[in-house]
Tab-separated table of C-alpha atoms in Angstrom:
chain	number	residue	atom	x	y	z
A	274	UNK	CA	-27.842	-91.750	-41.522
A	275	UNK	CA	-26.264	-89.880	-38.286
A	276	UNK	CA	-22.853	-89.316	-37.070
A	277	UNK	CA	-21.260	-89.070	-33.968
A	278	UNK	CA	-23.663	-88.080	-31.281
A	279	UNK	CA	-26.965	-88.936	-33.343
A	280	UNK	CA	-26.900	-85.441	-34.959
A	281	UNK	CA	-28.537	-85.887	-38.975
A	282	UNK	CA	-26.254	-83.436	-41.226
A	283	UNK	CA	-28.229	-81.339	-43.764
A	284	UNK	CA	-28.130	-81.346	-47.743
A	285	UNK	CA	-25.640	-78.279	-47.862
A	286	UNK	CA	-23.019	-80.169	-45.681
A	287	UNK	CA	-22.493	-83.005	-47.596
A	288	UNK	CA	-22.994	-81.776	-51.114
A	289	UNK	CA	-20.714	-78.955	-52.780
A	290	UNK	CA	-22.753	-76.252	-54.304
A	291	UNK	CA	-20.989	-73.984	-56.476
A	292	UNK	CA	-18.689	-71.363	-54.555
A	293	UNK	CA	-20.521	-67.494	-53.975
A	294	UNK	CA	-18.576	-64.843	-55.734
A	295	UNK	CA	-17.137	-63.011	-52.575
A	296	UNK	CA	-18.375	-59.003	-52.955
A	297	UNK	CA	-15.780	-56.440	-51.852
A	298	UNK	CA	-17.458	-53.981	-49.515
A	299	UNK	CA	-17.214	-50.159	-51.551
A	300	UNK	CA	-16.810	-47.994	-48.757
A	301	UNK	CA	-13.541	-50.397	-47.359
A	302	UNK	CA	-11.999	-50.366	-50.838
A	303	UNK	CA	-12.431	-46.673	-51.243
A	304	UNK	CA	-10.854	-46.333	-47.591
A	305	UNK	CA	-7.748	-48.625	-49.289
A	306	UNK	CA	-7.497	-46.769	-52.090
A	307	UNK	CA	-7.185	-43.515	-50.794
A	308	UNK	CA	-5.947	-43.543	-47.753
A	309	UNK	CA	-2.961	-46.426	-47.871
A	310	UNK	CA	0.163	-46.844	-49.936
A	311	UNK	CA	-0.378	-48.919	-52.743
A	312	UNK	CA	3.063	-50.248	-52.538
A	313	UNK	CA	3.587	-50.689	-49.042
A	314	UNK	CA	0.039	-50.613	-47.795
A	315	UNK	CA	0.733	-48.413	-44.972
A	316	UNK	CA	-1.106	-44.886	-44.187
A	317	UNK	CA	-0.110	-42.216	-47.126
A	318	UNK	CA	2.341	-39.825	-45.282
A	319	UNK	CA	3.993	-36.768	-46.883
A	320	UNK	CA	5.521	-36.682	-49.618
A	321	UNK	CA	2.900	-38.458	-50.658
A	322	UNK	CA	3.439	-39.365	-54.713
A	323	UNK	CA	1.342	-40.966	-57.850
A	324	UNK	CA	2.467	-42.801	-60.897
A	325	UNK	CA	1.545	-42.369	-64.441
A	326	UNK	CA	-1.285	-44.833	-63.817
A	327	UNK	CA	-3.198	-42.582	-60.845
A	328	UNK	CA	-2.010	-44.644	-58.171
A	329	UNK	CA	-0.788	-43.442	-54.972
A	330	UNK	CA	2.290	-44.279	-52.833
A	331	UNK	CA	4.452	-43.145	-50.172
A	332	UNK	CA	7.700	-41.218	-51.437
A	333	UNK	CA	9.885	-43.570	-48.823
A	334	UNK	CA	7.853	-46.714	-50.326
A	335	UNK	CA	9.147	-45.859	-54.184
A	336	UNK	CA	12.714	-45.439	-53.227
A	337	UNK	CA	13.321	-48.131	-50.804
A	338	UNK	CA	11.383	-50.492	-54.017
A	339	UNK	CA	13.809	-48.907	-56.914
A	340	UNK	CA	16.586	-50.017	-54.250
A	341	UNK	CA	15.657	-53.451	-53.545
A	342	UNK	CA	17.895	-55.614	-56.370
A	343	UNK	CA	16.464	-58.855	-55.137
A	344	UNK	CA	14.786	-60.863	-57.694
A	345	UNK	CA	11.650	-61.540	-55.038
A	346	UNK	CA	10.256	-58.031	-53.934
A	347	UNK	CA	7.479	-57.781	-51.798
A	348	UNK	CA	4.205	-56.242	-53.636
A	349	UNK	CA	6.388	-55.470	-57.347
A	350	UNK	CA	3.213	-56.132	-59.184
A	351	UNK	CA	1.811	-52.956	-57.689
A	352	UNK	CA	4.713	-50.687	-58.804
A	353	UNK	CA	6.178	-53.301	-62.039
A	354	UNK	CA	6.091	-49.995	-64.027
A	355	UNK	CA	8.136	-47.291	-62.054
A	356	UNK	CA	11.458	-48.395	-63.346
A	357	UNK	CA	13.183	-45.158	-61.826
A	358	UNK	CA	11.803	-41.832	-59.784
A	359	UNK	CA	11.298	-39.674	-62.477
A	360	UNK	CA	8.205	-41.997	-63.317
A	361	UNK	CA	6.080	-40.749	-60.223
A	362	UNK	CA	5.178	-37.017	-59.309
A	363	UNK	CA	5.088	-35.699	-55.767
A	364	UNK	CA	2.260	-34.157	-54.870
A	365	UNK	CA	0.692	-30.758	-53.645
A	366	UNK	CA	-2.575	-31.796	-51.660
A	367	UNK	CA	-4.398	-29.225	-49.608
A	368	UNK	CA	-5.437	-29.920	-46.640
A	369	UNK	CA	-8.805	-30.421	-45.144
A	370	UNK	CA	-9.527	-27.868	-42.326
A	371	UNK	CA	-12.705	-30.369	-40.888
A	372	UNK	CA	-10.227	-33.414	-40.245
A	373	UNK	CA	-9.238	-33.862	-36.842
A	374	UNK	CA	-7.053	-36.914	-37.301
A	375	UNK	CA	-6.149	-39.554	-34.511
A	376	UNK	CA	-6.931	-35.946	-31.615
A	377	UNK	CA	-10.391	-37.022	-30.447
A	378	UNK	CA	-9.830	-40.827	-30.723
A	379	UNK	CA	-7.145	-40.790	-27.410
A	380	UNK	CA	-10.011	-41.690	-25.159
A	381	UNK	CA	-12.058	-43.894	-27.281
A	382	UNK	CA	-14.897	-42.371	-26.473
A	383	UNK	CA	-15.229	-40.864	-30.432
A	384	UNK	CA	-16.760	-42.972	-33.599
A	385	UNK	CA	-13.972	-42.593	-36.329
A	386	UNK	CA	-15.602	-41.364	-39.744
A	387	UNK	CA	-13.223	-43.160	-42.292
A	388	UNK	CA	-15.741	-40.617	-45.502
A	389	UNK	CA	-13.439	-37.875	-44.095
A	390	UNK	CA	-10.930	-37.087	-46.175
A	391	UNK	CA	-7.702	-35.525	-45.303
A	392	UNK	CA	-7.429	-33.714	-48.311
A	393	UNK	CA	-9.964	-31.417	-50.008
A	394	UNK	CA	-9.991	-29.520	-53.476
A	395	UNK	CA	-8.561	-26.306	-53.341
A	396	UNK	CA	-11.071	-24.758	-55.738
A	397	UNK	CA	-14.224	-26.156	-54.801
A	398	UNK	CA	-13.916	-27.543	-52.106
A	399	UNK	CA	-14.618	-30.960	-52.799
A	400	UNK	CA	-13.653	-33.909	-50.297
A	401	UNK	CA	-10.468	-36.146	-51.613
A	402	UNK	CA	-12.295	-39.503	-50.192
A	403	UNK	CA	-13.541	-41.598	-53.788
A	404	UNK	CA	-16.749	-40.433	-53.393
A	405	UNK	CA	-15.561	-37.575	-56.561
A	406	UNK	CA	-13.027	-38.099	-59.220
A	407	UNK	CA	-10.150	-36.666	-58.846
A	408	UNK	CA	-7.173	-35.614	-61.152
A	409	UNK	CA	-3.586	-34.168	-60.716
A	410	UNK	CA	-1.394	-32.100	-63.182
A	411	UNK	CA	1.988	-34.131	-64.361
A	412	UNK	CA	3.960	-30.670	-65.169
A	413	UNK	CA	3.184	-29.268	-61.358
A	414	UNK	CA	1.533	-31.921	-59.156
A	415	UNK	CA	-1.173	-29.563	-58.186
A	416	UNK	CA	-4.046	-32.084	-57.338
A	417	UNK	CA	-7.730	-30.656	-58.182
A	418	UNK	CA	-11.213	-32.240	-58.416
A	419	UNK	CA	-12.799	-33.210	-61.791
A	420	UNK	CA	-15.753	-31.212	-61.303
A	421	UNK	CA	-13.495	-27.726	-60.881
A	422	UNK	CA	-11.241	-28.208	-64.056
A	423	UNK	CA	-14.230	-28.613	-65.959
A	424	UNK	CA	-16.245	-25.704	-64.604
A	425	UNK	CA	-13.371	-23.381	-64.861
A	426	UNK	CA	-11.554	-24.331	-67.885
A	427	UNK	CA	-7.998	-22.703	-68.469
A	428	UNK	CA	-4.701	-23.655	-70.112
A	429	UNK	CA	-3.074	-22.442	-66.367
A	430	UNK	CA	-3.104	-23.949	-63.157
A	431	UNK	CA	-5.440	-22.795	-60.350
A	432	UNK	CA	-2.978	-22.572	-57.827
A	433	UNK	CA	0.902	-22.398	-59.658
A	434	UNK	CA	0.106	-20.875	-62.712
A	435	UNK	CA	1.739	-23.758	-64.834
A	436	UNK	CA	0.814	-23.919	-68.045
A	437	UNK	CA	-0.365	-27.468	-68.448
A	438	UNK	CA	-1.904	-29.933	-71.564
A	439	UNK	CA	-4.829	-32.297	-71.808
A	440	UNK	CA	-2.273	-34.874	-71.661
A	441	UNK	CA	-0.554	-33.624	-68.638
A	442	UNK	CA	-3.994	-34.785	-67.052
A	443	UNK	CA	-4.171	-38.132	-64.834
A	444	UNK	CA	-7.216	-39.545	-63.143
A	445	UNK	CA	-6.042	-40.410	-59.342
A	446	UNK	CA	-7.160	-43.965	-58.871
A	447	UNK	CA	-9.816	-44.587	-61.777
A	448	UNK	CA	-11.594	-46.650	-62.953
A	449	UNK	CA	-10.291	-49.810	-65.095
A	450	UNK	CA	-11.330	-47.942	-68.558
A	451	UNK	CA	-9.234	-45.368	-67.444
A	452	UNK	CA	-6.188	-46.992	-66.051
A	453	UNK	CA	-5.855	-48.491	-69.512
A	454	UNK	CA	-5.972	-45.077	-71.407
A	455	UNK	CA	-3.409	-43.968	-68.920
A	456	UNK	CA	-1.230	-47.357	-69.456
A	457	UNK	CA	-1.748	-46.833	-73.468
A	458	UNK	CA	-0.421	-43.238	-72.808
A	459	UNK	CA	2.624	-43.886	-70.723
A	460	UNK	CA	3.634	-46.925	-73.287
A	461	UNK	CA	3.358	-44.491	-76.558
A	462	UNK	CA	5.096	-41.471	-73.795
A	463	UNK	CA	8.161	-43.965	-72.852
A	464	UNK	CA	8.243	-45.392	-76.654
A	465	UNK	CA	8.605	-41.298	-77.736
A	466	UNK	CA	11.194	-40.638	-75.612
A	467	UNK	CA	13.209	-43.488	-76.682
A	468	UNK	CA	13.176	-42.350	-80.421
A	469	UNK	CA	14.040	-38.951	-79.131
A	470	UNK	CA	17.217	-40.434	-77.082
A	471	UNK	CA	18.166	-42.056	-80.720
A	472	UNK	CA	17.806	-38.832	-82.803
A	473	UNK	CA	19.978	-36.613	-80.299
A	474	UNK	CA	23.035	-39.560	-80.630
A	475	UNK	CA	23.561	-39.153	-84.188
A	476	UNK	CA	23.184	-35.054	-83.846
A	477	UNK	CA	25.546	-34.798	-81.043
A	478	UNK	CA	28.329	-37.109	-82.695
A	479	UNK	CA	28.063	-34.879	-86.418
A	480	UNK	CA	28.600	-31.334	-83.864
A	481	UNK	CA	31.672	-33.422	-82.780
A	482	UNK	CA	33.103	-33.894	-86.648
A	483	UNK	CA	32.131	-30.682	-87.565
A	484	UNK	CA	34.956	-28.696	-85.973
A	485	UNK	CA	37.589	-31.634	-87.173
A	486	UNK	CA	36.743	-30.578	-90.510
A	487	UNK	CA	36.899	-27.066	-90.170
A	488	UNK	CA	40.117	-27.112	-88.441
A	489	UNK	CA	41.682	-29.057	-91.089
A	490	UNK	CA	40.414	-26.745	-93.900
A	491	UNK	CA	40.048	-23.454	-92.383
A	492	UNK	CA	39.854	-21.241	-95.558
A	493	UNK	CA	37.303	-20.879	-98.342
A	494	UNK	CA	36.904	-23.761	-100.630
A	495	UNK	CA	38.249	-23.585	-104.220
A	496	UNK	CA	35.834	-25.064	-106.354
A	497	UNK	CA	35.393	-23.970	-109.894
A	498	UNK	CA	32.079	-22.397	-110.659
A	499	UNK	CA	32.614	-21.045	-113.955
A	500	UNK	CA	32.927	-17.228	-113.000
A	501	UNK	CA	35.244	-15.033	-115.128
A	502	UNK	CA	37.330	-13.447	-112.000
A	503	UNK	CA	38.199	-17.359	-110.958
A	504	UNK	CA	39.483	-18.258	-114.502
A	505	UNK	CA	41.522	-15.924	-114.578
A	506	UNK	CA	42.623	-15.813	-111.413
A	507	UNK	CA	43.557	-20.068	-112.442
A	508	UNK	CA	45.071	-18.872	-116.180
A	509	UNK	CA	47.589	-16.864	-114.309
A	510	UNK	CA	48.687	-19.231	-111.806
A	511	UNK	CA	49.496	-21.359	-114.884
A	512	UNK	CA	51.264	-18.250	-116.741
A	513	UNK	CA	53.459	-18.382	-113.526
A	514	UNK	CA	53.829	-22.421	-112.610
A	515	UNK	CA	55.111	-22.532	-117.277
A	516	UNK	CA	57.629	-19.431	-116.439
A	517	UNK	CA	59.841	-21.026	-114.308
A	518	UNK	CA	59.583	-24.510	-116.316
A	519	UNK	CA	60.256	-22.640	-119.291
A	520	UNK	CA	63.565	-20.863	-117.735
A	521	UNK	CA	64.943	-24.419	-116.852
A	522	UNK	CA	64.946	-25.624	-120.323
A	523	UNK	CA	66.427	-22.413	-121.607
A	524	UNK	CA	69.055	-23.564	-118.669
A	525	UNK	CA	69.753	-26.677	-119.563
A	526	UNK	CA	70.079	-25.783	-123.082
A	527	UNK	CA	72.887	-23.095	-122.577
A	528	UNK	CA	74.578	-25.799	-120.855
A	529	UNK	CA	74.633	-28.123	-123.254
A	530	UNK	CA	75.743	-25.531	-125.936
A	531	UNK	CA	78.352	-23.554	-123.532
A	532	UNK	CA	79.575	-24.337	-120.016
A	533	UNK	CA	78.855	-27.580	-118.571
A	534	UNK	CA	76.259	-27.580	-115.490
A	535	UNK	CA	77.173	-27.358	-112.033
A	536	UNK	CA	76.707	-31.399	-110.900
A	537	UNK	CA	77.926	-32.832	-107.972
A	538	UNK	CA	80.781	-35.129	-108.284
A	539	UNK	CA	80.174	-38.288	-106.588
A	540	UNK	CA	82.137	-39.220	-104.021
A	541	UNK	CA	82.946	-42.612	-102.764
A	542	UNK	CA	82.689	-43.393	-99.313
A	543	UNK	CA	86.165	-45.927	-99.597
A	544	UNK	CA	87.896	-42.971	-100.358
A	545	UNK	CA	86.394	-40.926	-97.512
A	546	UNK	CA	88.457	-40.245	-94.407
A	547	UNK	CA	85.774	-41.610	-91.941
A	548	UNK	CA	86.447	-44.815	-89.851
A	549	UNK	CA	86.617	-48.542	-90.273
A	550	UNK	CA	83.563	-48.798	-88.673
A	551	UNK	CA	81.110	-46.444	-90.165
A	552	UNK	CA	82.600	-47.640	-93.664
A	553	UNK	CA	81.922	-51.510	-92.575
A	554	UNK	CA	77.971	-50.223	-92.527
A	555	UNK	CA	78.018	-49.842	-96.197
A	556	UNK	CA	78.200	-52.681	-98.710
A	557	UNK	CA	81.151	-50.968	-100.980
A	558	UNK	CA	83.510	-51.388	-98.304
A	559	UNK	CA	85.379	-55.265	-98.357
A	560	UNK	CA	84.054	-56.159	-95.526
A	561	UNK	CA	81.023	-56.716	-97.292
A	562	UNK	CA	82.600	-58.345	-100.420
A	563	UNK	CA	84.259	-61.420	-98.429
A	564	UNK	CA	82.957	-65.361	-99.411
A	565	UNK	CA	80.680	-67.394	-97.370
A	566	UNK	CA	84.050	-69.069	-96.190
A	567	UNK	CA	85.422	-66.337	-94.765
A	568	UNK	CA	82.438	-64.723	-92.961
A	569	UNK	CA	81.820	-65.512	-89.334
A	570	UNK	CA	79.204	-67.621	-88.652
A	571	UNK	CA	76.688	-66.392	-86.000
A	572	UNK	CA	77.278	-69.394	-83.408
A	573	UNK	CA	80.789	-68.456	-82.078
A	574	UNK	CA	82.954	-71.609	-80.714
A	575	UNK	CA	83.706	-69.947	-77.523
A	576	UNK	CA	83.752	-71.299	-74.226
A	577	UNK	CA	81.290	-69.561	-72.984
A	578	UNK	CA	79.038	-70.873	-75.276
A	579	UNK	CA	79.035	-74.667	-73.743
């Protein structure tokens, strides 16, 4: 069997083998992970930041993502979980006094080690390139390598002096065991702070009532407890509320028996010496008294009424 120009085609040509798993070369995907934005995949610049997951990003990458509204943005899978700035910390790298940068590459005449790191541990000295793990402190951003916060252990920071917890720990880009220790530990973090947000509400809204009800009972309360100064402090208010009672009846008794009491006479309103008017407002007067016959009705036959 041939084809065009008499050429015979082999087995693997015209029968499909199962496809080769495609193996990512290390040393490129260390170079990608530690030397480009994760977000934007451009070189990290300062600021240079990291989420709660180790990752790292470009500070102008983050903001110009929390900006973009649009329902399609580019690479959000990457950054799904910084919902606003306070969920990535800048961070303080030291520099690496070995790395030239782009100076000796202007001619071309210079191979380009990509194992160089920028960055180096300030304690020990260690390379920032993947080749060591590296961690960074949440409360400060100080960035350090594994190897020197386990050899010098302290509840300070080498270089700040922050005091920091085990939890204030995060791996910079780990490995997948670790990036889902960190995700379990931001979801339980963000879940925390939620109940915390509910607990203040309630507080803050009962030191609102609280000086309502002072101001509308400002003294001491009087509530009966039994004690011998407060009885008698209530029998003689009572002594006091019966005398005056008790003089009233004693009143109203000589009044009967003697002199009549002083009651106002009641006056009639007809008889007053007010006008027309003001007496038509009260039902006594004869306005008031007239038949359904007699009253207006409220349509008036006017003219100006058709």
């Amino acid at each position: 069997m041939g084809c065009d120009g008499g050429t015979i085609p082999k087995r693997h040509e015209l029968v499909k083998g199962p496809k080769k798993v495609e193996k990512v070369d290390k040393d490129a995907e260390l170079v990608a992970q530690w030397n480009y934005c994760t977000l934007s995949q451009e070189i990290l610049r300062r600021p240079i930041v990291a989420c709660e997951l180790g990752r790292l990003y470009n500070k102008d990458a983050v903001i110009e993502f929390l900006l973009d509204k649009s329902a399609e943005k580019a690479l959000g899978k990457a950054a799904s979980h910084i919902k606003s700035i306070k969920n990535v910390t800048e961070l303080r790298l030291s520099d690496n006094p070995a790395w030239e940068g782009d100076k000796g590459n202007t001619k071309g005449d210079k191979h380009d080690d990509l194992q160089r790191a920028r960055f180096i541990c300030p304690v020990v000295g260690l390379e920032m390139n993947g080749r060591h793990r590296f961690c960074f402190l949440r409360c400060c951003g100080c960035v350090f390598s594994e190897r020197a916060l386990k050899e010098i252990k302290a509840e300070v920071c080498h270089t700040c002096g922050a005091a920091f917890q085990g939890d204030d720990i995060i791996v910079l880009n780990g490995t997948k065991e670790d990036v889902e220790v960190l995700k379990r530990r931001m979801e339980e973090g963000r879940l925390r702070a939620k109940l915390e947000k509910k607990t203040k509400k309630p507080k803050a809204a009962e030191s609102v009532s609280k000086p309502d009800v002072l101001e509308e009972a400002p003294g001491p309360s009087k509530v009966k407890t039994g004690k011998p100064e407060e009885t008698g402090l209530d029998s003689r208010e009572k002594k006091t509320s019966s005398a005056p009672r008790n003089t009233a009846t004693n009143e109203s008794s000589v009044g009967k028996a003697g002199k009549p009491p002083c009651v106002a006479m009641k006056r009639s309103i007809a008889d007053s010496d007010e006008s027309e008017a003001y007496k038509s407002l009260f039902t006594t007067h004869s306005s008031a008294k007239r038949s359904k016959e007699e009253s207006a009705h409220w349509v008036t036959h006017t003219s100006y009424c058709f």
